[in-house]
Amino acid sequence: MSVDSPSAPAPDVDERGWSLRLVLSLISFVLVLEVLSMSYIMVATTIPLISVEFGTTQGAWMLASVLLVGSVISPVVGKLADTHGKRRLLLVCIGFTIVGSVISALAPNYTVMLAGRILSGFFIATLFLSYSLIRDVFPSKIVPLAVAIATSGMGLITVPLPFFSGWLIDSFGFRSVFWVIGGILVVSAGLIVVTTPESPVRLRSRIDPIGAVLLGGGVGGVLVAISFGDTWGWSAGSTLAYMFGGIALLVAWVASARVIREPLVDLALFGQRPVIFTAISAGFCYAISALVAVVLPTMVMTPLIPGMDLGYGFGADAEGVALYQAPLGAAGVVAGVVVGVLVGRNVKPRLTMIAGMTLFIFGGVLMAYAHDTKLSVFLIATIIGLATGTGYASIPNLQIVSVPPQLQASTASMVAVFQSMFAAILPVIAFSVMNSHVALEVEGAVIYNNDAIIYGWLIVAVAGALGAVAAILLPRNIKQINVAADQEAVIVPTNAAPLARS
């Protein structure tokens, strides 16, 4: 079947446009995705306190565990969502995250704390589930804007969050972070239940447990090796075991996907230019964001050292970093809304993606050679924020254009794996380069020389260039890919019983 109307809604979608229910529904999605962004930033702030509380040197697992679990479960969640309903799986993932947050808040030891964080890894899937559900239940003419607002809204929280996090943790301790995350998600879930119908689009298929185990284990092994290779040593037996073990499982997954009748992911989809180059450009976009999130604070928090002219560093404290993150977040929100409006007026998301990656190149080069004053960093951070918002809003619109509705969630879940993998790899590469340019160590803290900072931002520019190439290689006129007869969509009334598995 060839689907030529990329934004054609399901038969029971009201096409009249915005209504109070749709506004509240969109607010619920924005809340969920804001918490996704907020949880990363706030939990990162608590790691030093948690490490002291539980006497552990493995604080990095507070973030790494979520990334790993998110990468492993995303393909499975995507397939289940296409089969059993996107809203249902969205609520399930939010539910796991709420439970995980409560466990972390009450944790008596670090093992229990990590158990809560592992459950919170389900939250990663809410990103692609949210915009896939919007595509199915919102009127087609407002889908591009709604998706852009939902996804680019993740930058809005970066403006006040560092101030709020500092006050919350100082006043109520690190456990308060998990209570706040869980509480907001309870409200968001309730709002989704009240305002958002279930997707009427289903895919008749079976779950592939063999593929799920092989893909999950493979991605997890590679990410563990990448995440901890710098700590363990790249030639260490544990690093090599995880890396080559993960690669072997991925090879086995590819082999199984070619022989299983209904695989977890149809690899033929990734032979299609619109899908594979959307995944690659999305991976570079998220990887650059992850790298900027680390390099920018490192740069501005470096203290002024008497007798040394590093060429950078303002000695900002944790709250002071917000002054440089604020323009990045605000510009991202503005850019995302602009992309939504433009795509809604038939500007191709391929062009907006190219524009976003080009802005990353421009911002990376500028920051590499003009980071010695607060004003220049502030202004260039704004450019990088525009790039981030433009890229984030373009990705789901590219996905919506190129993939039919019955494959939205499962294909988007694999794009999410690209995003997680690239986001894990690029910072490791960058800091491997930067660690070769250390000026001195002060009480165990590393102070980089100016060359390290230059190289870090040039890596941002190079990644932007690679992402731009991938976006340029997208077809000029994207038509939704064909699907096999046994993958055709089934439209189910939103108040009907769940579709029986064939």
Short mmCIF file of C-alpha atoms in Angstrom, two decimals:
data_model
loop_
_atom_site.label_atom_id
_atom_site.label_comp_id
_atom_site.label_asym_id
_atom_site.label_seq_id
_atom_site.Cartn_x
_atom_site.Cartn_y
_atom_site.Cartn_z
CA MET A 1 0.00 0.00 0.00
CA SER A 2 1.27 3.45 -0.87
CA VAL A 3 0.18 6.25 1.43
CA ASP A 4 0.33 9.57 -0.39
CA SER A 5 -1.23 11.80 2.23
CA PRO A 6 1.33 12.10 4.97
CA SER A 7 -0.86 13.94 7.39
CA ALA A 8 -4.19 12.31 6.64
CA PRO A 9 -5.97 11.85 9.96
CA ALA A 10 -7.85 8.85 11.19
CA PRO A 11 -11.55 8.92 10.23
CA ASP A 12 -12.78 10.03 13.68
CA VAL A 13 -10.40 13.00 14.09
CA ASP A 14 -12.21 16.34 14.28
CA GLU A 15 -10.66 18.49 11.54
CA ARG A 16 -12.10 21.83 12.71
CA GLY A 17 -8.85 22.96 14.33
CA TRP A 18 -7.94 24.09 17.83
CA SER A 19 -10.34 23.55 20.73
CA LEU A 20 -10.03 23.76 24.51
CA ARG A 21 -9.61 19.98 24.69
CA LEU A 22 -6.78 20.03 22.14
CA VAL A 23 -5.04 22.89 23.94
CA LEU A 24 -5.20 20.98 27.23
CA SER A 25 -4.04 17.82 25.46
CA LEU A 26 -1.05 19.65 24.03
CA ILE A 27 -0.27 21.11 27.46
CA SER A 28 -0.19 17.57 28.85
CA PHE A 29 2.38 16.53 26.22
CA VAL A 30 4.47 19.63 26.88
CA LEU A 31 4.42 18.86 30.61
CA VAL A 32 5.61 15.30 30.03
CA LEU A 33 8.44 16.36 27.73
CA GLU A 34 9.43 19.25 29.98
CA VAL A 35 9.78 16.74 32.83
CA LEU A 36 11.90 14.59 30.52
CA SER A 37 14.29 17.51 30.10
CA MET A 38 13.97 18.58 33.74
CA SER A 39 14.73 15.13 35.12
CA TYR A 40 18.07 14.95 33.32
CA ILE A 41 19.22 18.37 34.54
CA MET A 42 17.94 18.01 38.10
CA VAL A 43 19.21 14.48 38.66
CA ALA A 44 22.63 15.48 37.30
CA THR A 45 22.73 18.18 39.98
CA THR A 46 22.01 15.64 42.73
CA ILE A 47 24.76 13.16 41.79
CA PRO A 48 27.48 14.62 44.08
CA LEU A 49 25.08 14.63 47.04
CA ILE A 50 23.84 11.09 46.31
CA SER A 51 27.42 9.84 45.98
CA VAL A 52 28.27 11.23 49.43
CA GLU A 53 25.02 9.97 50.99
CA PHE A 54 25.54 6.38 49.86
CA GLY A 55 29.34 6.35 49.75
CA THR A 56 29.58 5.36 46.09
CA THR A 57 31.96 6.25 43.28
CA GLN A 58 29.46 5.06 40.65
CA GLY A 59 27.31 8.16 40.54
CA ALA A 60 27.48 8.24 36.74
CA TRP A 61 25.01 5.35 36.67
CA MET A 62 22.28 7.74 37.83
CA LEU A 63 22.14 9.04 34.24
CA ALA A 64 23.72 6.16 32.32
CA SER A 65 21.15 3.64 33.59
CA VAL A 66 18.27 5.71 32.23
CA LEU A 67 19.97 6.13 28.85
CA LEU A 68 20.76 2.44 28.60
CA VAL A 69 17.29 1.26 29.57
CA GLY A 70 15.68 3.81 27.26
CA SER A 71 17.72 2.58 24.32
CA VAL A 72 16.94 -1.06 25.08
CA ILE A 73 13.19 -0.77 25.62
CA SER A 74 12.37 1.85 22.97
CA PRO A 75 12.04 -0.59 20.04
CA VAL A 76 9.83 -2.92 22.09
CA VAL A 77 7.65 -0.06 23.32
CA GLY A 78 7.37 1.28 19.78
CA LYS A 79 6.15 -2.04 18.42
CA LEU A 80 3.68 -2.48 21.27
CA ALA A 81 2.40 1.06 20.72
CA ASP A 82 1.75 0.45 17.03
CA THR A 83 -0.06 -2.77 17.92
CA HIS A 84 -1.98 -1.91 21.09
CA GLY A 85 -2.28 1.88 21.10
CA LYS A 86 0.11 4.78 21.58
CA ARG A 87 -1.76 6.46 24.46
CA ARG A 88 -1.86 3.19 26.38
CA LEU A 89 1.89 2.69 26.08
CA LEU A 90 2.55 6.37 26.84
CA LEU A 91 0.63 6.02 30.11
CA VAL A 92 2.41 2.74 30.90
CA CYS A 93 5.81 4.41 30.45
CA ILE A 94 4.75 7.36 32.60
CA GLY A 95 3.47 4.91 35.22
CA PHE A 96 6.79 3.06 35.37
CA THR A 97 8.57 6.40 35.74
CA ILE A 98 6.30 7.50 38.59
CA VAL A 99 6.98 4.22 40.42
CA GLY A 100 10.70 4.58 39.73
CA SER A 101 10.72 8.14 41.08
CA VAL A 102 9.00 7.05 44.30
CA ILE A 103 11.49 4.19 44.74
CA SER A 104 14.42 6.59 44.24
CA ALA A 105 12.91 9.10 46.65
CA LEU A 106 12.58 6.46 49.37
CA ALA A 107 15.77 4.50 48.58
CA PRO A 108 17.66 3.34 51.70
CA ASN A 109 20.78 2.47 49.66
CA TYR A 110 22.34 3.04 46.27
CA THR A 111 21.20 -0.30 44.83
CA VAL A 112 17.56 0.59 45.45
CA MET A 113 18.22 4.09 44.12
CA LEU A 114 19.46 2.59 40.83
CA ALA A 115 16.48 0.23 40.70
CA GLY A 116 14.25 3.30 40.67
CA ARG A 117 16.37 4.91 37.96
CA ILE A 118 16.15 1.75 35.84
CA LEU A 119 12.35 1.94 35.93
CA SER A 120 12.61 5.62 35.03
CA GLY A 121 14.38 4.60 31.83
CA PHE A 122 10.93 3.91 30.37
CA PHE A 123 10.50 7.68 30.31
CA ILE A 124 12.80 7.96 27.27
CA ALA A 125 10.08 6.41 25.11
CA THR A 126 7.62 9.20 25.93
CA LEU A 127 9.35 11.49 23.43
CA PHE A 128 8.52 9.53 20.29
CA LEU A 129 5.21 8.25 21.71
CA SER A 130 4.05 11.83 22.28
CA TYR A 131 4.55 13.13 18.78
CA SER A 132 3.35 9.85 17.23
CA LEU A 133 0.11 10.16 19.20
CA ILE A 134 -0.28 13.82 18.23
CA ARG A 135 0.00 12.79 14.60
CA ASP A 136 -2.89 10.33 15.02
CA VAL A 137 -5.40 12.33 17.08
CA PHE A 138 -4.85 16.00 16.20
CA PRO A 139 -6.32 17.67 13.09
CA SER A 140 -3.84 17.37 10.22
CA LYS A 141 -3.58 21.11 9.66
CA ILE A 142 -2.26 21.76 13.18
CA VAL A 143 -0.10 18.63 13.57
CA PRO A 144 3.19 20.32 12.48
CA LEU A 145 2.75 23.21 14.93
CA ALA A 146 1.57 20.95 17.77
CA VAL A 147 4.50 18.59 17.31
CA ALA A 148 6.95 21.50 17.15
CA ILE A 149 5.57 23.07 20.34
CA ALA A 150 5.63 19.74 22.19
CA THR A 151 9.21 18.88 21.22
CA SER A 152 10.86 22.30 21.23
CA GLY A 153 9.13 23.16 24.49
CA MET A 154 11.77 20.98 26.16
CA GLY A 155 14.12 23.96 25.95
CA LEU A 156 11.81 26.25 27.91
CA ILE A 157 12.55 24.60 31.24
CA THR A 158 16.28 25.25 30.93
CA VAL A 159 15.73 28.94 31.63
CA PRO A 160 14.47 28.83 35.26
CA LEU A 161 15.43 25.27 36.15
CA PRO A 162 18.97 25.79 37.49
CA PHE A 163 17.64 28.43 39.91
CA PHE A 164 14.72 26.21 40.95
CA SER A 165 16.91 23.10 41.33
CA GLY A 166 19.36 24.92 43.59
CA TRP A 167 16.59 26.20 45.85
CA LEU A 168 14.79 22.83 45.95
CA ILE A 169 17.86 20.74 46.78
CA ASP A 170 19.24 23.25 49.29
CA SER A 171 15.89 23.53 51.05
CA PHE A 172 14.57 19.97 50.98
CA GLY A 173 17.46 17.66 50.02
CA PHE A 174 18.13 15.57 46.93
CA ARG A 175 15.13 13.29 47.51
CA SER A 176 12.80 16.20 46.81
CA VAL A 177 13.84 16.08 43.14
CA PHE A 178 12.28 12.65 42.69
CA TRP A 179 9.10 13.64 44.53
CA VAL A 180 8.68 16.67 42.27
CA ILE A 181 9.25 14.62 39.11
CA GLY A 182 6.75 11.96 40.20
CA GLY A 183 4.17 14.55 41.28
CA ILE A 184 4.22 16.44 37.98
CA LEU A 185 3.90 13.17 36.05
CA VAL A 186 0.83 12.16 38.08
CA VAL A 187 -0.82 15.42 37.02
CA SER A 188 0.31 14.98 33.40
CA ALA A 189 -1.00 11.41 33.21
CA GLY A 190 -4.38 12.50 34.56
CA LEU A 191 -4.56 15.29 32.00
CA ILE A 192 -3.74 12.88 29.17
CA VAL A 193 -6.48 10.48 30.31
CA VAL A 194 -9.07 13.27 30.37
CA THR A 195 -8.12 15.14 27.18
CA THR A 196 -6.42 12.76 24.76
CA PRO A 197 -8.17 9.88 22.97
CA GLU A 198 -6.44 6.66 22.09
CA SER A 199 -4.92 6.41 18.65
CA PRO A 200 -7.39 4.62 16.34
CA VAL A 201 -4.51 3.39 14.15
CA ARG A 202 -3.24 -0.12 14.81
CA LEU A 203 -0.79 -2.49 13.17
CA ARG A 204 -1.69 -6.18 13.05
CA SER A 205 1.49 -7.94 14.11
CA ARG A 206 3.15 -10.11 16.71
CA ILE A 207 5.91 -9.16 19.12
CA ASP A 208 9.34 -10.56 18.28
CA PRO A 209 10.83 -11.62 21.67
CA ILE A 210 14.04 -12.96 20.12
CA GLY A 211 14.66 -9.67 18.32
CA ALA A 212 13.87 -7.72 21.49
CA VAL A 213 16.46 -9.66 23.53
CA LEU A 214 19.15 -9.48 20.83
CA LEU A 215 18.65 -5.80 20.00
CA GLY A 216 18.29 -4.77 23.64
CA GLY A 217 21.37 -6.69 24.71
CA GLY A 218 23.39 -5.45 21.75
CA VAL A 219 22.55 -1.78 22.21
CA GLY A 220 23.02 -2.07 25.96
CA GLY A 221 26.43 -3.72 25.62
CA VAL A 222 27.75 -1.13 23.18
CA LEU A 223 26.46 1.77 25.28
CA VAL A 224 27.98 0.37 28.47
CA ALA A 225 31.34 0.09 26.71
CA ILE A 226 31.07 3.63 25.34
CA SER A 227 29.84 5.13 28.60
CA PHE A 228 32.50 3.56 30.83
CA GLY A 229 35.37 2.85 28.45
CA ASP A 230 37.10 6.06 29.47
CA THR A 231 36.89 5.01 33.15
CA TRP A 232 37.71 1.32 32.74
CA GLY A 233 40.27 1.85 29.97
CA TRP A 234 39.55 1.31 26.27
CA SER A 235 41.73 -1.81 26.14
CA ALA A 236 40.42 -3.27 29.40
CA GLY A 237 38.84 -6.70 29.23
CA SER A 238 35.51 -5.47 30.59
CA THR A 239 35.28 -2.71 27.96
CA LEU A 240 36.17 -5.05 25.10
CA ALA A 241 33.80 -7.73 26.38
CA TYR A 242 30.85 -5.34 26.45
CA MET A 243 31.75 -3.76 23.11
CA PHE A 244 32.33 -6.94 21.09
CA GLY A 245 29.60 -8.80 22.92
CA GLY A 246 27.16 -6.03 22.06
CA ILE A 247 28.29 -5.99 18.42
CA ALA A 248 27.89 -9.77 18.21
CA LEU A 249 24.33 -9.53 19.54
CA LEU A 250 23.52 -6.77 17.05
CA VAL A 251 24.83 -8.90 14.19
CA ALA A 252 22.69 -11.77 15.44
CA TRP A 253 19.69 -9.42 15.60
CA VAL A 254 20.19 -8.37 11.98
CA ALA A 255 20.38 -12.02 10.94
CA SER A 256 17.22 -12.89 12.88
CA ALA A 257 15.34 -9.88 11.49
CA ARG A 258 15.96 -11.19 7.99
CA VAL A 259 14.40 -14.59 8.66
CA ILE A 260 11.64 -13.90 11.20
CA ARG A 261 8.29 -13.30 9.52
CA GLU A 262 7.34 -10.32 11.70
CA PRO A 263 10.57 -8.90 13.14
CA LEU A 264 10.78 -6.29 15.86
CA VAL A 265 11.93 -3.77 13.24
CA ASP A 266 11.54 -4.19 9.51
CA LEU A 267 15.10 -3.53 8.33
CA ALA A 268 13.77 -2.77 4.86
CA LEU A 269 12.48 0.51 6.32
CA PHE A 270 16.06 1.59 7.01
CA GLY A 271 16.94 0.89 3.41
CA GLN A 272 14.65 3.79 2.55
CA ARG A 273 16.43 7.15 2.20
CA PRO A 274 13.83 9.18 4.13
CA VAL A 275 14.08 6.91 7.17
CA ILE A 276 17.81 6.24 7.39
CA PHE A 277 18.87 9.85 6.79
CA THR A 278 16.23 11.16 9.19
CA ALA A 279 17.67 8.78 11.80
CA ILE A 280 21.26 9.87 11.12
CA SER A 281 20.52 13.61 11.15
CA ALA A 282 18.41 13.16 14.30
CA GLY A 283 21.27 11.28 15.94
CA PHE A 284 23.72 14.11 15.25
CA CYS A 285 21.22 16.73 16.45
CA TYR A 286 20.75 15.04 19.82
CA ALA A 287 24.45 14.23 20.10
CA ILE A 288 25.38 17.88 19.62
CA SER A 289 22.85 18.90 22.27
CA ALA A 290 24.34 16.38 24.70
CA LEU A 291 27.85 17.67 24.03
CA VAL A 292 26.86 21.33 24.38
CA ALA A 293 25.11 20.51 27.68
CA VAL A 294 28.49 19.41 29.08
CA VAL A 295 31.01 21.69 27.34
CA LEU A 296 29.16 24.96 27.98
CA PRO A 297 29.04 24.59 31.81
CA THR A 298 32.62 23.31 31.83
CA MET A 299 33.72 26.43 29.97
CA VAL A 300 31.87 29.09 31.96
CA MET A 301 32.40 27.48 35.39
CA THR A 302 36.18 27.29 35.00
CA PRO A 303 37.59 29.78 37.52
CA LEU A 304 39.91 32.67 36.79
CA ILE A 305 43.35 31.51 37.93
CA PRO A 306 45.83 34.16 39.12
CA GLY A 307 48.86 34.37 36.86
CA MET A 308 47.25 32.31 34.09
CA ASP A 309 45.41 33.52 31.03
CA LEU A 310 43.44 30.50 29.89
CA GLY A 311 41.50 32.47 27.31
CA TYR A 312 38.17 31.37 28.72
CA GLY A 313 36.32 30.85 31.99
CA PHE A 314 34.20 33.14 34.13
CA GLY A 315 34.13 31.25 37.44
CA ALA A 316 30.33 30.93 37.34
CA ASP A 317 28.60 28.88 40.03
CA ALA A 318 25.79 26.40 39.33
CA GLU A 319 23.13 29.10 39.32
CA GLY A 320 25.33 31.42 37.27
CA VAL A 321 25.40 28.84 34.46
CA ALA A 322 21.70 29.58 34.00
CA LEU A 323 22.59 33.00 32.58
CA TYR A 324 24.25 31.25 29.63
CA GLN A 325 21.74 28.41 29.34
CA ALA A 326 18.76 30.76 29.34
CA PRO A 327 19.28 32.21 25.84
CA LEU A 328 19.91 28.71 24.49
CA GLY A 329 16.64 27.40 25.90
CA ALA A 330 14.55 30.44 24.99
CA ALA A 331 15.87 30.55 21.42
CA GLY A 332 15.12 26.84 21.06
CA VAL A 333 11.47 27.35 21.94
CA VAL A 334 11.13 30.24 19.48
CA ALA A 335 12.82 28.29 16.69
CA GLY A 336 10.62 25.26 17.30
CA VAL A 337 7.43 27.29 16.99
CA VAL A 338 8.73 28.92 13.80
CA VAL A 339 9.44 25.49 12.31
CA GLY A 340 5.94 24.35 13.20
CA VAL A 341 4.40 27.36 11.48
CA LEU A 342 6.61 26.98 8.39
CA VAL A 343 5.93 23.26 8.00
CA GLY A 344 2.23 23.96 8.45
CA ARG A 345 2.54 26.32 5.47
CA ASN A 346 4.11 23.59 3.35
CA VAL A 347 7.77 24.43 3.91
CA LYS A 348 9.54 21.08 3.72
CA PRO A 349 11.00 19.83 7.03
CA ARG A 350 14.06 18.70 5.06
CA LEU A 351 14.90 22.38 4.53
CA THR A 352 14.39 23.31 8.18
CA MET A 353 16.59 20.37 9.24
CA ILE A 354 19.35 21.57 6.91
CA ALA A 355 18.97 25.06 8.38
CA GLY A 356 19.25 23.74 11.94
CA MET A 357 22.38 21.72 11.27
CA THR A 358 23.93 24.69 9.44
CA LEU A 359 23.31 26.84 12.51
CA PHE A 360 25.15 24.22 14.59
CA ILE A 361 28.15 24.56 12.27
CA PHE A 362 28.03 28.35 12.51
CA GLY A 363 27.58 28.35 16.31
CA GLY A 364 30.30 25.76 16.90
CA VAL A 365 32.92 27.63 14.86
CA LEU A 366 32.02 30.97 16.43
CA MET A 367 32.15 29.61 19.98
CA ALA A 368 35.50 27.91 19.28
CA TYR A 369 37.17 31.23 18.51
CA ALA A 370 35.07 33.81 20.37
CA HIS A 371 34.45 32.51 23.90
CA ASP A 372 36.55 34.99 25.86
CA THR A 373 33.76 37.44 26.83
CA LYS A 374 30.43 36.91 28.52
CA LEU A 375 28.57 38.82 25.81
CA SER A 376 29.99 36.71 22.99
CA VAL A 377 29.15 33.46 24.80
CA PHE A 378 25.64 34.73 25.49
CA LEU A 379 25.02 35.67 21.84
CA ILE A 380 26.54 32.51 20.37
CA ALA A 381 24.57 30.36 22.83
CA THR A 382 21.48 31.98 21.33
CA ILE A 383 22.54 30.80 17.87
CA ILE A 384 23.10 27.28 19.17
CA GLY A 385 19.67 27.43 20.83
CA LEU A 386 18.10 28.34 17.48
CA ALA A 387 19.86 25.36 15.94
CA THR A 388 18.63 23.04 18.70
CA GLY A 389 15.01 24.14 18.47
CA THR A 390 15.04 23.98 14.67
CA GLY A 391 16.49 20.46 14.67
CA TYR A 392 14.26 19.13 17.45
CA ALA A 393 11.10 20.39 15.72
CA SER A 394 12.18 19.14 12.29
CA ILE A 395 12.84 15.54 13.37
CA PRO A 396 9.26 14.48 14.19
CA ASN A 397 7.91 16.34 11.17
CA LEU A 398 10.34 14.43 8.93
CA GLN A 399 9.20 11.24 10.62
CA ILE A 400 5.52 12.07 10.07
CA VAL A 401 6.10 12.89 6.41
CA SER A 402 8.05 9.75 5.57
CA VAL A 403 6.41 6.96 7.59
CA PRO A 404 2.75 5.84 7.45
CA PRO A 405 0.76 6.09 10.68
CA GLN A 406 0.72 2.36 11.43
CA LEU A 407 4.53 2.34 11.61
CA GLN A 408 5.03 5.68 13.35
CA ALA A 409 5.88 4.51 16.85
CA SER A 410 7.98 1.45 15.93
CA THR A 411 10.06 3.38 13.40
CA ALA A 412 10.37 6.40 15.68
CA SER A 413 11.62 4.10 18.42
CA MET A 414 14.54 3.04 16.22
CA VAL A 415 15.28 6.69 15.45
CA ALA A 416 15.36 7.15 19.23
CA VAL A 417 18.04 4.44 19.43
CA PHE A 418 20.14 6.44 16.95
CA GLN A 419 19.62 9.51 19.11
CA SER A 420 20.70 7.73 22.29
CA MET A 421 23.68 6.02 20.66
CA PHE A 422 25.00 9.19 19.04
CA ALA A 423 24.39 11.19 22.23
CA ALA A 424 26.42 8.65 24.20
CA ILE A 425 29.28 8.50 21.69
CA LEU A 426 29.93 12.14 20.77
CA PRO A 427 30.69 13.49 24.28
CA VAL A 428 33.06 10.56 24.86
CA ILE A 429 34.90 11.39 21.63
CA ALA A 430 35.04 15.08 22.49
CA PHE A 431 36.36 14.60 26.00
CA SER A 432 38.89 12.03 24.83
CA VAL A 433 40.31 14.81 22.64
CA MET A 434 39.97 17.47 25.33
CA ASN A 435 41.68 15.30 27.96
CA SER A 436 44.85 15.50 25.88
CA HIS A 437 44.96 19.26 26.50
CA VAL A 438 44.93 19.71 30.28
CA ALA A 439 46.55 22.85 31.67
CA LEU A 440 46.67 21.74 35.32
CA GLU A 441 44.84 19.91 38.07
CA VAL A 442 43.56 21.76 41.13
CA GLU A 443 42.53 19.55 44.07
CA GLY A 444 41.69 16.72 41.68
CA ALA A 445 39.71 18.95 39.32
CA VAL A 446 40.92 19.18 35.73
CA ILE A 447 41.51 22.60 34.19
CA TYR A 448 41.66 22.45 30.39
CA ASN A 449 43.79 24.76 28.30
CA ASN A 450 42.20 26.90 25.61
CA ASP A 451 42.99 24.41 22.83
CA ALA A 452 40.77 21.83 24.54
CA ILE A 453 37.82 24.21 24.52
CA ILE A 454 38.46 25.10 20.88
CA TYR A 455 38.53 21.42 19.90
CA GLY A 456 35.35 20.73 21.87
CA TRP A 457 33.42 23.38 19.96
CA LEU A 458 34.96 22.42 16.62
CA ILE A 459 33.66 18.88 17.21
CA VAL A 460 30.21 20.48 17.56
CA ALA A 461 30.73 22.10 14.16
CA VAL A 462 31.97 18.87 12.55
CA ALA A 463 28.99 16.93 13.91
CA GLY A 464 26.74 19.69 12.57
CA ALA A 465 28.34 19.30 9.14
CA LEU A 466 27.79 15.53 9.16
CA GLY A 467 24.18 16.05 10.23
CA ALA A 468 23.73 18.62 7.45
CA VAL A 469 25.07 16.14 4.88
CA ALA A 470 22.55 13.55 6.08
CA ALA A 471 19.74 16.11 5.82
CA ILE A 472 20.84 17.16 2.34
CA LEU A 473 20.76 13.51 1.26
CA LEU A 474 17.08 13.31 2.18
CA PRO A 475 14.90 13.22 -0.96
CA ARG A 476 13.74 16.64 -2.11
CA ASN A 477 10.19 15.34 -2.38
CA ILE A 478 9.52 12.83 0.38
CA LYS A 479 6.61 10.45 -0.14
CA GLN A 480 5.55 8.04 2.53
CA ILE A 481 7.12 4.64 2.08
CA ASN A 482 5.13 1.64 0.95
CA VAL A 483 4.03 -0.94 3.46
CA ALA A 484 3.38 -4.62 2.96
CA ALA A 485 -0.18 -5.86 2.81
CA ASP A 486 0.17 -7.57 6.19
CA GLN A 487 1.22 -4.24 7.73
CA GLU A 488 -1.75 -2.20 6.60
CA ALA A 489 -3.37 -0.07 9.24
CA VAL A 490 -6.54 -1.07 10.99
CA ILE A 491 -8.72 1.78 12.21
CA VAL A 492 -10.25 1.04 15.59
CA PRO A 493 -12.90 3.27 17.21
CA THR A 494 -11.35 4.99 20.21
CA ASN A 495 -13.93 3.52 22.55
CA ALA A 496 -13.51 -0.01 21.21
CA ALA A 497 -11.91 -2.95 22.92
CA PRO A 498 -8.22 -3.51 22.19
CA LEU A 499 -7.47 -5.15 18.87
CA ALA A 500 -6.89 -8.87 19.17
CA ARG A 501 -3.52 -10.03 18.02
CA SER A 502 -3.58 -11.93 14.77
#
